[in-house]
CSV table of C-alpha atoms and ligand atoms in Angstrom, one decimal:
chain,number,residue,atom,x,y,z
T,8,UNK,CA,-39.5,21.2,0.0
T,9,UNK,CA,-36.8,19.5,2.0
T,10,UNK,CA,-33.4,19.1,0.5
T,11,UNK,CA,-31.6,15.8,0.7
T,12,UNK,CA,-28.8,16.1,3.3
T,13,UNK,CA,-26.2,15.5,0.6
T,14,UNK,CA,-27.2,18.9,-0.9
T,15,UNK,CA,-25.5,20.5,2.1
T,16,UNK,CA,-22.4,18.3,2.0
T,17,UNK,CA,-19.2,19.4,0.3
T,18,UNK,CA,-19.7,18.7,-3.4
T,19,UNK,CA,-16.2,17.4,-3.8
T,20,UNK,CA,-16.9,14.8,-1.1
T,21,UNK,CA,-20.2,13.9,-2.5
T,22,UNK,CA,-18.7,13.2,-5.9
T,23,UNK,CA,-15.9,11.0,-4.4
T,24,UNK,CA,-15.9,7.3,-5.3
T,25,UNK,CA,-15.1,5.5,-2.1
T,26,UNK,CA,-12.2,3.1,-1.8
T,27,UNK,CA,-13.2,-0.4,-2.9
T,28,UNK,CA,-11.3,-3.0,-0.8
T,29,UNK,CA,-10.7,-6.6,-1.8
T,30,UNK,CA,-13.8,-8.8,-1.3
T,31,UNK,CA,-13.8,-10.2,2.3
T,32,UNK,CA,-14.0,-14.0,2.8
T,33,UNK,CA,-17.2,-13.8,5.0
T,34,UNK,CA,-19.1,-11.8,2.3
T,35,UNK,CA,-18.0,-14.2,-0.4
T,36,UNK,CA,-19.1,-17.2,1.6
T,37,UNK,CA,-22.5,-15.5,2.3
T,38,UNK,CA,-23.2,-14.5,-1.3
T,39,UNK,CA,-22.1,-17.8,-2.9
T,40,UNK,CA,-23.2,-20.2,-0.2
T,41,UNK,CA,-19.7,-21.5,0.2
T,42,UNK,CA,-17.9,-22.7,3.3
T,43,UNK,CA,-15.6,-19.9,4.5
T,44,UNK,CA,-12.9,-22.4,5.1
T,45,UNK,CA,-12.8,-23.4,1.4
T,46,UNK,CA,-12.3,-19.8,0.3
T,47,UNK,CA,-8.9,-18.3,-0.2
T,48,UNK,CA,-8.3,-14.6,-0.3
T,49,UNK,CA,-5.6,-13.4,-2.7
T,50,UNK,CA,-7.1,-9.9,-3.1
T,51,UNK,CA,-5.5,-7.5,-0.7
T,52,UNK,CA,-1.8,-8.3,-0.5
T,53,UNK,CA,-2.1,-9.6,3.0
T,54,UNK,CA,0.5,-12.1,4.4
T,55,UNK,CA,-0.9,-15.7,4.1
T,56,UNK,CA,1.6,-16.9,6.7
T,57,UNK,CA,-0.2,-14.7,9.2
T,58,UNK,CA,1.3,-12.4,11.8
T,59,UNK,CA,4.5,-13.3,13.7
T,60,UNK,CA,3.6,-15.7,16.5
T,61,UNK,CA,5.5,-13.5,18.9
T,62,UNK,CA,3.4,-10.5,17.8
T,63,UNK,CA,0.2,-12.5,18.3
T,64,UNK,CA,1.3,-13.5,21.8
T,65,UNK,CA,2.2,-9.9,22.7
T,66,UNK,CA,-1.1,-8.6,21.4
T,67,UNK,CA,-3.0,-11.3,23.3
T,68,UNK,CA,-1.3,-10.1,26.5
T,69,UNK,CA,-2.0,-6.5,25.7
T,70,UNK,CA,-5.8,-7.1,25.2
T,71,UNK,CA,-6.2,-7.2,29.0
T,72,UNK,CA,-5.3,-3.6,29.2
T,73,UNK,CA,-7.6,-2.1,26.6
T,74,UNK,CA,-9.7,-0.2,29.2
T,75,UNK,CA,-6.9,2.3,29.2
T,76,UNK,CA,-6.1,4.7,26.4
T,77,UNK,CA,-3.0,3.8,24.4
T,78,UNK,CA,0.1,6.0,24.5
T,79,UNK,CA,-1.1,8.9,22.3
T,80,UNK,CA,2.4,9.5,20.9
T,81,UNK,CA,3.2,5.8,20.3
T,82,UNK,CA,6.3,6.5,22.2
T,83,UNK,CA,7.8,3.0,22.6
T,84,UNK,CA,7.1,2.1,19.0
T,85,UNK,CA,8.5,5.3,17.5
T,86,UNK,CA,11.6,5.1,19.8
T,87,UNK,CA,12.3,1.6,18.4
T,88,UNK,CA,11.6,2.6,14.8
T,89,UNK,CA,13.9,5.6,15.1
T,90,UNK,CA,16.7,3.2,16.3
T,91,UNK,CA,15.9,0.7,13.6
T,92,UNK,CA,16.2,3.3,10.8
T,93,UNK,CA,19.0,5.3,12.5
T,94,UNK,CA,17.0,8.6,12.7
T,95,UNK,CA,15.8,10.7,15.6
T,96,UNK,CA,12.5,10.0,17.3
T,97,UNK,CA,11.3,13.5,16.1
T,98,UNK,CA,11.6,12.2,12.6
T,99,UNK,CA,9.0,9.4,13.1
T,100,UNK,CA,5.2,9.4,12.9
T,101,UNK,CA,3.0,6.3,13.7
T,102,UNK,CA,-0.5,6.0,12.2
T,103,UNK,CA,-3.4,3.6,11.8
T,104,UNK,CA,-1.9,2.2,8.6
T,105,UNK,CA,0.1,4.2,6.1
T,106,UNK,CA,-3.3,5.0,4.6
T,107,UNK,CA,-3.8,7.3,7.5
T,108,UNK,CA,-0.4,9.0,6.8
T,109,UNK,CA,-1.5,9.6,3.2
T,110,UNK,CA,-4.6,11.3,4.6
T,111,UNK,CA,-2.6,13.3,7.2
T,112,UNK,CA,-0.3,14.5,4.4
T,113,UNK,CA,-3.5,15.7,2.7
T,114,UNK,CA,-4.7,17.6,5.8
T,115,UNK,CA,-1.3,19.2,6.2
T,116,UNK,CA,-0.7,20.3,2.7
T,117,UNK,CA,-3.8,20.2,0.5
T,118,UNK,CA,-6.7,22.4,-0.1
T,119,UNK,CA,-8.6,23.9,-3.1
T,120,UNK,CA,-6.1,24.9,-5.9
T,121,UNK,CA,-3.3,22.8,-4.6
T,122,UNK,CA,-2.0,19.8,-6.7
T,123,UNK,CA,-1.0,16.2,-6.0
T,124,UNK,CA,1.1,14.3,-8.5
T,125,UNK,CA,1.2,10.6,-8.8
T,126,UNK,CA,1.9,8.0,-11.5
T,127,UNK,CA,-0.6,6.2,-13.8
T,128,UNK,CA,-1.9,3.0,-12.1
T,129,UNK,CA,-1.3,4.2,-8.6
T,130,UNK,CA,-2.7,3.2,-5.2
T,131,UNK,CA,-6.3,4.5,-5.0
T,132,UNK,CA,-5.8,6.4,-1.7
T,133,UNK,CA,-3.7,9.2,-3.3
T,134,UNK,CA,-6.5,10.4,-5.6
T,135,UNK,CA,-9.2,9.8,-2.9
T,136,UNK,CA,-7.3,12.0,-0.4
T,137,UNK,CA,-6.7,14.7,-3.1
T,138,UNK,CA,-10.4,14.8,-3.9
T,139,UNK,CA,-11.4,14.7,-0.2
T,140,UNK,CA,-9.4,17.9,0.3
T,141,UNK,CA,-10.7,19.5,-2.9
T,142,UNK,CA,-7.2,19.5,-4.4
T,143,UNK,CA,-6.3,18.7,-8.0
T,144,UNK,CA,-5.0,15.2,-8.8
T,145,UNK,CA,-2.5,15.0,-11.6
T,146,UNK,CA,-1.8,11.6,-13.0
T,147,UNK,CA,1.5,11.2,-15.0
T,148,UNK,CA,1.7,8.5,-17.7
T,149,UNK,CA,4.2,5.7,-17.1
T,150,UNK,CA,7.2,5.0,-19.3
T,151,UNK,CA,7.3,1.6,-21.0
T,152,UNK,CA,3.7,1.3,-19.8
T,153,UNK,CA,4.5,0.0,-16.3
T,154,UNK,CA,7.2,2.1,-14.8
T,155,UNK,CA,6.9,5.4,-12.9
T,156,UNK,CA,8.3,8.1,-15.2
T,157,UNK,CA,10.1,10.2,-12.6
T,158,UNK,CA,11.4,12.7,-15.2
T,159,UNK,CA,7.8,13.4,-16.4
T,160,UNK,CA,6.6,13.6,-12.8
T,161,UNK,CA,9.3,16.2,-12.2
T,162,UNK,CA,8.2,18.1,-15.3
T,163,UNK,CA,4.6,18.1,-14.0
T,164,UNK,CA,5.4,20.0,-10.9
T,165,UNK,CA,3.9,23.5,-10.8
T,166,UNK,CA,4.0,26.3,-8.1
T,167,UNK,CA,0.7,24.8,-6.8
T,168,UNK,CA,2.1,21.2,-6.4
T,169,UNK,CA,2.3,20.2,-2.7
T,170,UNK,CA,2.7,16.4,-2.8
T,171,UNK,CA,4.3,13.9,-5.1
T,172,UNK,CA,3.6,10.2,-4.5
T,173,UNK,CA,6.3,7.8,-5.6
T,174,UNK,CA,5.2,4.2,-4.9
T,175,UNK,CA,8.2,1.9,-4.9
T,176,UNK,CA,7.7,-0.9,-5.6
T,177,UNK,CA,4.4,0.1,-7.2
T,178,UNK,CA,0.8,-1.1,-6.6
T,179,UNK,CA,-1.1,-2.5,-8.5
T,180,UNK,CA,1.6,-3.1,-11.0
T,181,UNK,CA,4.6,-4.5,-9.0
T,182,UNK,CA,7.3,-2.6,-10.9
T,183,UNK,CA,10.1,-0.6,-9.4
T,184,UNK,CA,12.5,2.3,-9.9
T,185,UNK,CA,16.1,2.2,-8.8
T,186,UNK,CA,18.5,4.4,-6.7
T,187,UNK,CA,19.9,6.4,-9.6
T,188,UNK,CA,16.4,7.5,-10.8
T,189,UNK,CA,15.4,8.4,-7.3
T,190,UNK,CA,18.6,10.4,-6.7
T,191,UNK,CA,18.1,12.3,-10.0
T,192,UNK,CA,14.5,13.1,-9.1
T,193,UNK,CA,15.4,14.2,-5.5
T,194,UNK,CA,18.2,16.4,-6.8
T,195,UNK,CA,15.8,18.4,-9.0
T,196,UNK,CA,12.6,18.5,-7.0
T,197,UNK,CA,11.8,22.1,-5.8
T,198,UNK,CA,11.7,22.8,-2.1
T,199,UNK,CA,7.9,23.7,-2.0
T,200,UNK,CA,7.0,20.0,-2.7
T,201,UNK,CA,6.8,17.1,-0.2
T,202,UNK,CA,7.8,13.8,-1.8
T,203,UNK,CA,6.1,10.8,-0.3
T,204,UNK,CA,7.9,7.6,-1.1
T,205,UNK,CA,5.4,4.8,-0.4
T,206,UNK,CA,7.4,1.7,0.4
T,207,UNK,CA,4.5,-0.6,1.4
T,208,UNK,CA,6.2,-3.5,-0.5
T,209,UNK,CA,9.8,-2.7,-0.1
T,210,UNK,CA,10.5,-5.9,2.0
T,211,UNK,CA,9.7,-8.0,-1.0
T,212,UNK,CA,12.2,-6.2,-3.3
T,213,UNK,CA,15.5,-7.8,-4.0
T,214,UNK,CA,17.1,-4.3,-4.2
T,215,UNK,CA,16.1,-1.7,-1.8
T,216,UNK,CA,17.1,1.8,-2.6
T,217,UNK,CA,18.2,4.0,0.3
T,218,UNK,CA,15.5,6.6,0.7
T,219,UNK,CA,15.9,7.3,4.4
T,220,UNK,CA,19.1,9.1,3.4
T,221,UNK,CA,17.0,11.9,1.8
T,222,UNK,CA,15.3,12.3,5.2
T,223,UNK,CA,18.7,12.5,6.9
T,224,UNK,CA,19.8,15.1,4.3
T,225,UNK,CA,16.8,17.2,5.5
T,226,UNK,CA,14.9,17.1,2.2
T,227,UNK,CA,11.2,17.5,2.2
T,228,UNK,CA,10.5,13.8,2.0
T,229,UNK,CA,8.5,11.2,3.9
T,230,UNK,CA,9.1,7.5,3.6
T,231,UNK,CA,5.9,5.6,4.2
T,232,UNK,CA,6.1,2.0,5.6
T,233,UNK,CA,3.3,-0.3,6.8
T,234,UNK,CA,3.0,-3.4,9.0
T,235,UNK,CA,0.0,-4.5,6.8
T,236,UNK,CA,1.9,-6.4,4.2
T,237,UNK,CA,5.2,-8.3,4.9
T,238,UNK,CA,4.6,-8.1,8.7
T,239,UNK,CA,1.1,-9.5,8.5
T,240,UNK,CA,-0.7,-7.0,10.7
T,241,UNK,CA,-3.2,-5.6,8.3
T,242,UNK,CA,-6.1,-6.2,10.7
T,243,UNK,CA,-4.8,-4.0,13.5
T,244,UNK,CA,-4.0,-1.0,11.3
T,245,UNK,CA,-0.5,0.3,11.9
T,246,UNK,CA,2.1,2.0,9.7
T,247,UNK,CA,4.6,4.8,10.0
T,248,UNK,CA,6.5,7.5,8.3
T,249,UNK,CA,10.2,8.6,8.5
T,250,UNK,CA,10.5,12.3,7.7
T,251,UNK,CA,11.9,15.6,8.8
T,252,UNK,CA,11.0,17.0,12.2
T,253,UNK,CA,9.1,19.8,10.6
T,254,UNK,CA,6.9,17.5,8.5
T,255,UNK,CA,6.5,15.1,11.4
T,256,UNK,CA,5.3,18.0,13.6
T,257,UNK,CA,2.7,19.0,11.0
T,258,UNK,CA,1.4,15.4,10.8
T,259,UNK,CA,1.2,15.1,14.6
T,260,UNK,CA,-0.9,18.2,14.7
T,261,UNK,CA,-3.2,16.8,12.0
T,262,UNK,CA,-3.7,13.3,13.5
T,263,UNK,CA,-6.3,12.3,16.0
T,264,UNK,CA,-5.0,12.0,19.6
T,265,UNK,CA,-4.9,8.2,20.0
T,266,UNK,CA,-4.6,7.2,16.3
T,267,UNK,CA,-2.7,4.0,16.9
T,268,UNK,CA,-4.5,1.6,19.2
T,269,UNK,CA,-2.9,-0.2,22.1
T,270,UNK,CA,-2.9,-3.6,20.6
T,271,UNK,CA,-1.5,-2.4,17.3
T,272,UNK,CA,1.4,-0.6,19.1
T,273,UNK,CA,2.4,-3.7,21.0
T,274,UNK,CA,1.9,-5.9,17.9
T,275,UNK,CA,4.1,-3.7,15.7
T,276,UNK,CA,6.9,-3.6,18.2
T,277,UNK,CA,7.0,-7.4,18.5
T,278,UNK,CA,6.6,-7.9,14.8
T,279,UNK,CA,9.5,-5.7,14.1
T,280,UNK,CA,11.8,-7.8,16.3
T,281,UNK,CA,10.8,-11.1,14.7
T,282,UNK,CA,13.2,-11.0,11.8
T,283,UNK,CA,12.8,-14.8,11.3
T,284,UNK,CA,9.1,-14.5,10.6
T,285,UNK,CA,9.7,-11.6,8.2
T,286,UNK,CA,12.4,-13.7,6.3
T,287,UNK,CA,10.0,-16.7,6.1
T,288,UNK,CA,7.3,-14.4,4.7
T,289,UNK,CA,9.6,-12.9,2.1
T,290,UNK,CA,10.9,-16.4,1.2
T,291,UNK,CA,7.3,-17.7,0.7
T,292,UNK,CA,6.6,-14.8,-1.6
T,293,UNK,CA,9.8,-15.3,-3.6
T,294,UNK,CA,9.0,-19.0,-4.2
T,295,UNK,CA,5.4,-18.2,-5.1
T,296,UNK,CA,6.3,-15.4,-7.4
T,297,UNK,CA,8.5,-17.7,-9.4
T,298,UNK,CA,5.7,-20.3,-9.6
T,299,UNK,CA,3.2,-17.7,-11.0
T,300,UNK,CA,5.8,-16.2,-13.4
T,301,UNK,CA,6.9,-19.5,-14.7
T,302,UNK,CA,3.4,-20.8,-15.1
T,303,UNK,CA,2.1,-17.6,-16.9
T,304,UNK,CA,5.2,-17.7,-19.2
T,305,UNK,CA,4.5,-21.3,-20.0
T,306,UNK,CA,0.8,-20.5,-20.7
T,307,UNK,CA,1.9,-17.6,-23.0
T,308,UNK,CA,0.2,-15.0,-20.8
T,309,UNK,CA,1.3,-11.4,-20.4
T,310,UNK,CA,2.2,-10.6,-16.8
T,311,UNK,CA,4.4,-7.9,-15.2
T,312,UNK,CA,7.5,-9.2,-13.4
T,313,UNK,CA,6.9,-8.4,-9.8
T,314,UNK,CA,9.0,-6.9,-7.0
T,315,UNK,CA,6.1,-7.3,-4.5
T,316,UNK,CA,3.8,-10.0,-3.0
T,317,UNK,CA,1.3,-9.8,-5.9
T,318,UNK,CA,1.3,-10.2,-9.6
T,319,UNK,CA,-0.6,-8.4,-12.3
T,320,UNK,CA,-1.7,-10.7,-15.2
T,321,UNK,CA,-3.6,-10.2,-18.4
T,322,UNK,CA,-6.5,-12.7,-18.4
T,323,UNK,CA,-8.5,-11.2,-21.3
T,324,UNK,CA,-11.5,-10.0,-19.4
T,325,UNK,CA,-10.5,-9.3,-15.8
T,326,UNK,CA,-14.0,-8.8,-14.4
T,327,UNK,CA,-15.2,-12.1,-15.8
T,328,UNK,CA,-12.3,-14.2,-14.7
T,329,UNK,CA,-12.4,-12.6,-11.3
T,330,UNK,CA,-16.1,-13.5,-11.0
T,331,UNK,CA,-15.6,-17.1,-12.2
T,332,UNK,CA,-12.6,-17.6,-9.9
T,333,UNK,CA,-14.7,-16.2,-7.0
T,334,UNK,CA,-17.4,-18.8,-7.7
T,335,UNK,CA,-14.6,-21.4,-7.2
T,336,UNK,CA,-13.7,-19.8,-3.9
T,337,UNK,CA,-10.6,-17.9,-5.0
T,338,UNK,CA,-10.8,-14.2,-4.4
T,339,UNK,CA,-8.5,-12.1,-6.7
T,340,UNK,CA,-8.7,-8.4,-7.5
T,341,UNK,CA,-10.3,-7.2,-10.7
T,342,UNK,CA,-8.4,-4.2,-12.1
T,343,UNK,CA,-11.1,-2.3,-14.2
T,344,UNK,CA,-11.3,0.4,-11.5
T,345,UNK,CA,-7.6,1.1,-12.2
T,346,UNK,CA,-8.1,1.4,-15.9
T,347,UNK,CA,-6.8,-2.2,-16.5
T,348,UNK,CA,-9.9,-4.1,-17.5
T,349,UNK,CA,-8.0,-7.0,-19.0
T,350,UNK,CA,-6.0,-7.7,-15.8
T,351,UNK,CA,-6.4,-9.2,-12.4
T,352,UNK,CA,-4.0,-8.8,-9.5
T,353,UNK,CA,-3.2,-11.9,-7.5
T,354,UNK,CA,-1.7,-11.8,-4.0
T,355,UNK,CA,1.1,-14.4,-3.6
T,356,UNK,CA,0.1,-16.8,-0.9
T,357,UNK,CA,1.2,-20.1,0.6
T,358,UNK,CA,2.2,-22.9,-1.8
T,359,UNK,CA,-1.2,-24.5,-1.3
T,360,UNK,CA,-3.1,-21.3,-2.1
T,361,UNK,CA,-1.0,-20.6,-5.2
T,362,UNK,CA,-1.4,-24.1,-6.5
T,363,UNK,CA,-5.2,-23.9,-6.0
T,364,UNK,CA,-5.3,-20.4,-7.6
T,365,UNK,CA,-3.4,-21.6,-10.7
T,366,UNK,CA,-5.5,-24.7,-10.9
T,367,UNK,CA,-8.7,-22.6,-11.1
T,368,UNK,CA,-7.1,-20.1,-13.5
T,369,UNK,CA,-5.9,-22.9,-15.7
T,370,UNK,CA,-9.4,-24.4,-15.8
T,371,UNK,CA,-11.0,-21.1,-16.6
T,372,UNK,CA,-8.5,-20.1,-19.3
T,373,UNK,CA,-8.3,-23.5,-20.8
T,374,UNK,CA,-4.6,-24.0,-20.1
U,428,LIG,C1,-1.3,-1.6,1.2
U,428,LIG,C2,-0.8,-0.3,0.8
U,428,LIG,C3,-0.6,0.8,1.7
U,428,LIG,C4,-0.9,0.8,3.1
U,428,LIG,O1,-1.8,0.1,3.7
U,428,LIG,P1,-2.1,0.3,5.2
U,428,LIG,O2,-2.8,-1.0,5.6
U,428,LIG,O3,-3.0,1.5,5.4
U,428,LIG,O4,-0.9,0.5,5.9
U,428,LIG,C5,0.0,1.9,1.3
U,428,LIG,N1,0.4,2.1,0.0
U,428,LIG,C6,0.3,1.1,-0.9
U,428,LIG,C7,0.8,1.3,-2.2
U,428,LIG,C8,-0.3,-0.1,-0.5
U,428,LIG,O5,-0.5,-1.0,-1.4
């Protein structure tokens, strides 16, 4: 009797629940028989303004050279990032999105018996990577429901703990912790633990705690940044980490040789220089965020004040409202997989997209 091939696979991989991304526009159009142009995607916290025109131009030029392998060390990009953050180049790691860095941290530090600590309602990749490496994932309840409880996360650290993920601002909630709380945490964290501070949404926050200083102080910390959100480059996959030379070296050993593709390296470099486009993107989000918050308040709906480019809102039955909004061509993100079945998460888009989304929600919710 033949065994199914999954019998021979790692049981901890087989039992993994794969990451479920926001529903793509093309798929939605196909399934619902809609015109893709009438569909708006507010499901994955992408930048509705698009990428910087300068980055697009630079990438178009770079495409002609794709028969050659990219710089395996992402030299030019890392050199510029080091300058930008006032650290040494040896303190930088570039990757195919910060998701890859989360995975590389797993490869470097996790195995059976080791532990990862993260907060309740965290980015799904942390638990996926823990499980992929057969490590234990420890979820620490929030304080005041929505905010990372750094004291409790500190108390959860054991001799087996290798990684602690602090998302700031958080996803899918949109809340934040401040400098003092981070300082207190960093001052007490034991030296066998690597603290990963995931700042995917930091550009949208009014106050931005200085976390690179922990790196400069030589603590076991990595600050994760991405070009997927405010910089509008989600499709080319590029992110980076600022960390100690020792941690950087480990991640370089764990990564694949040409992990950041040629177009992405060039695009990220150009996007980083276009401060005007970044400011316009942040401004669009600030204006849209206000519109959603004011509208939800007026409708008497519960939402979480956001420091990001998305908003979490209680719509009663998230899965149902998600599905009915989808049928109207508005893709949001249901939150049942995150243990929040009453909520949907909406990415803040252009004025036109936000207005359309609120119009559909108002209709569905009888507001
Ligand atoms: C989007 C996101 C990332 C990174 O995404 P990449 O596209 O892989 O760079 C990382 N962390 C959080 C919390 C995110 O929401």
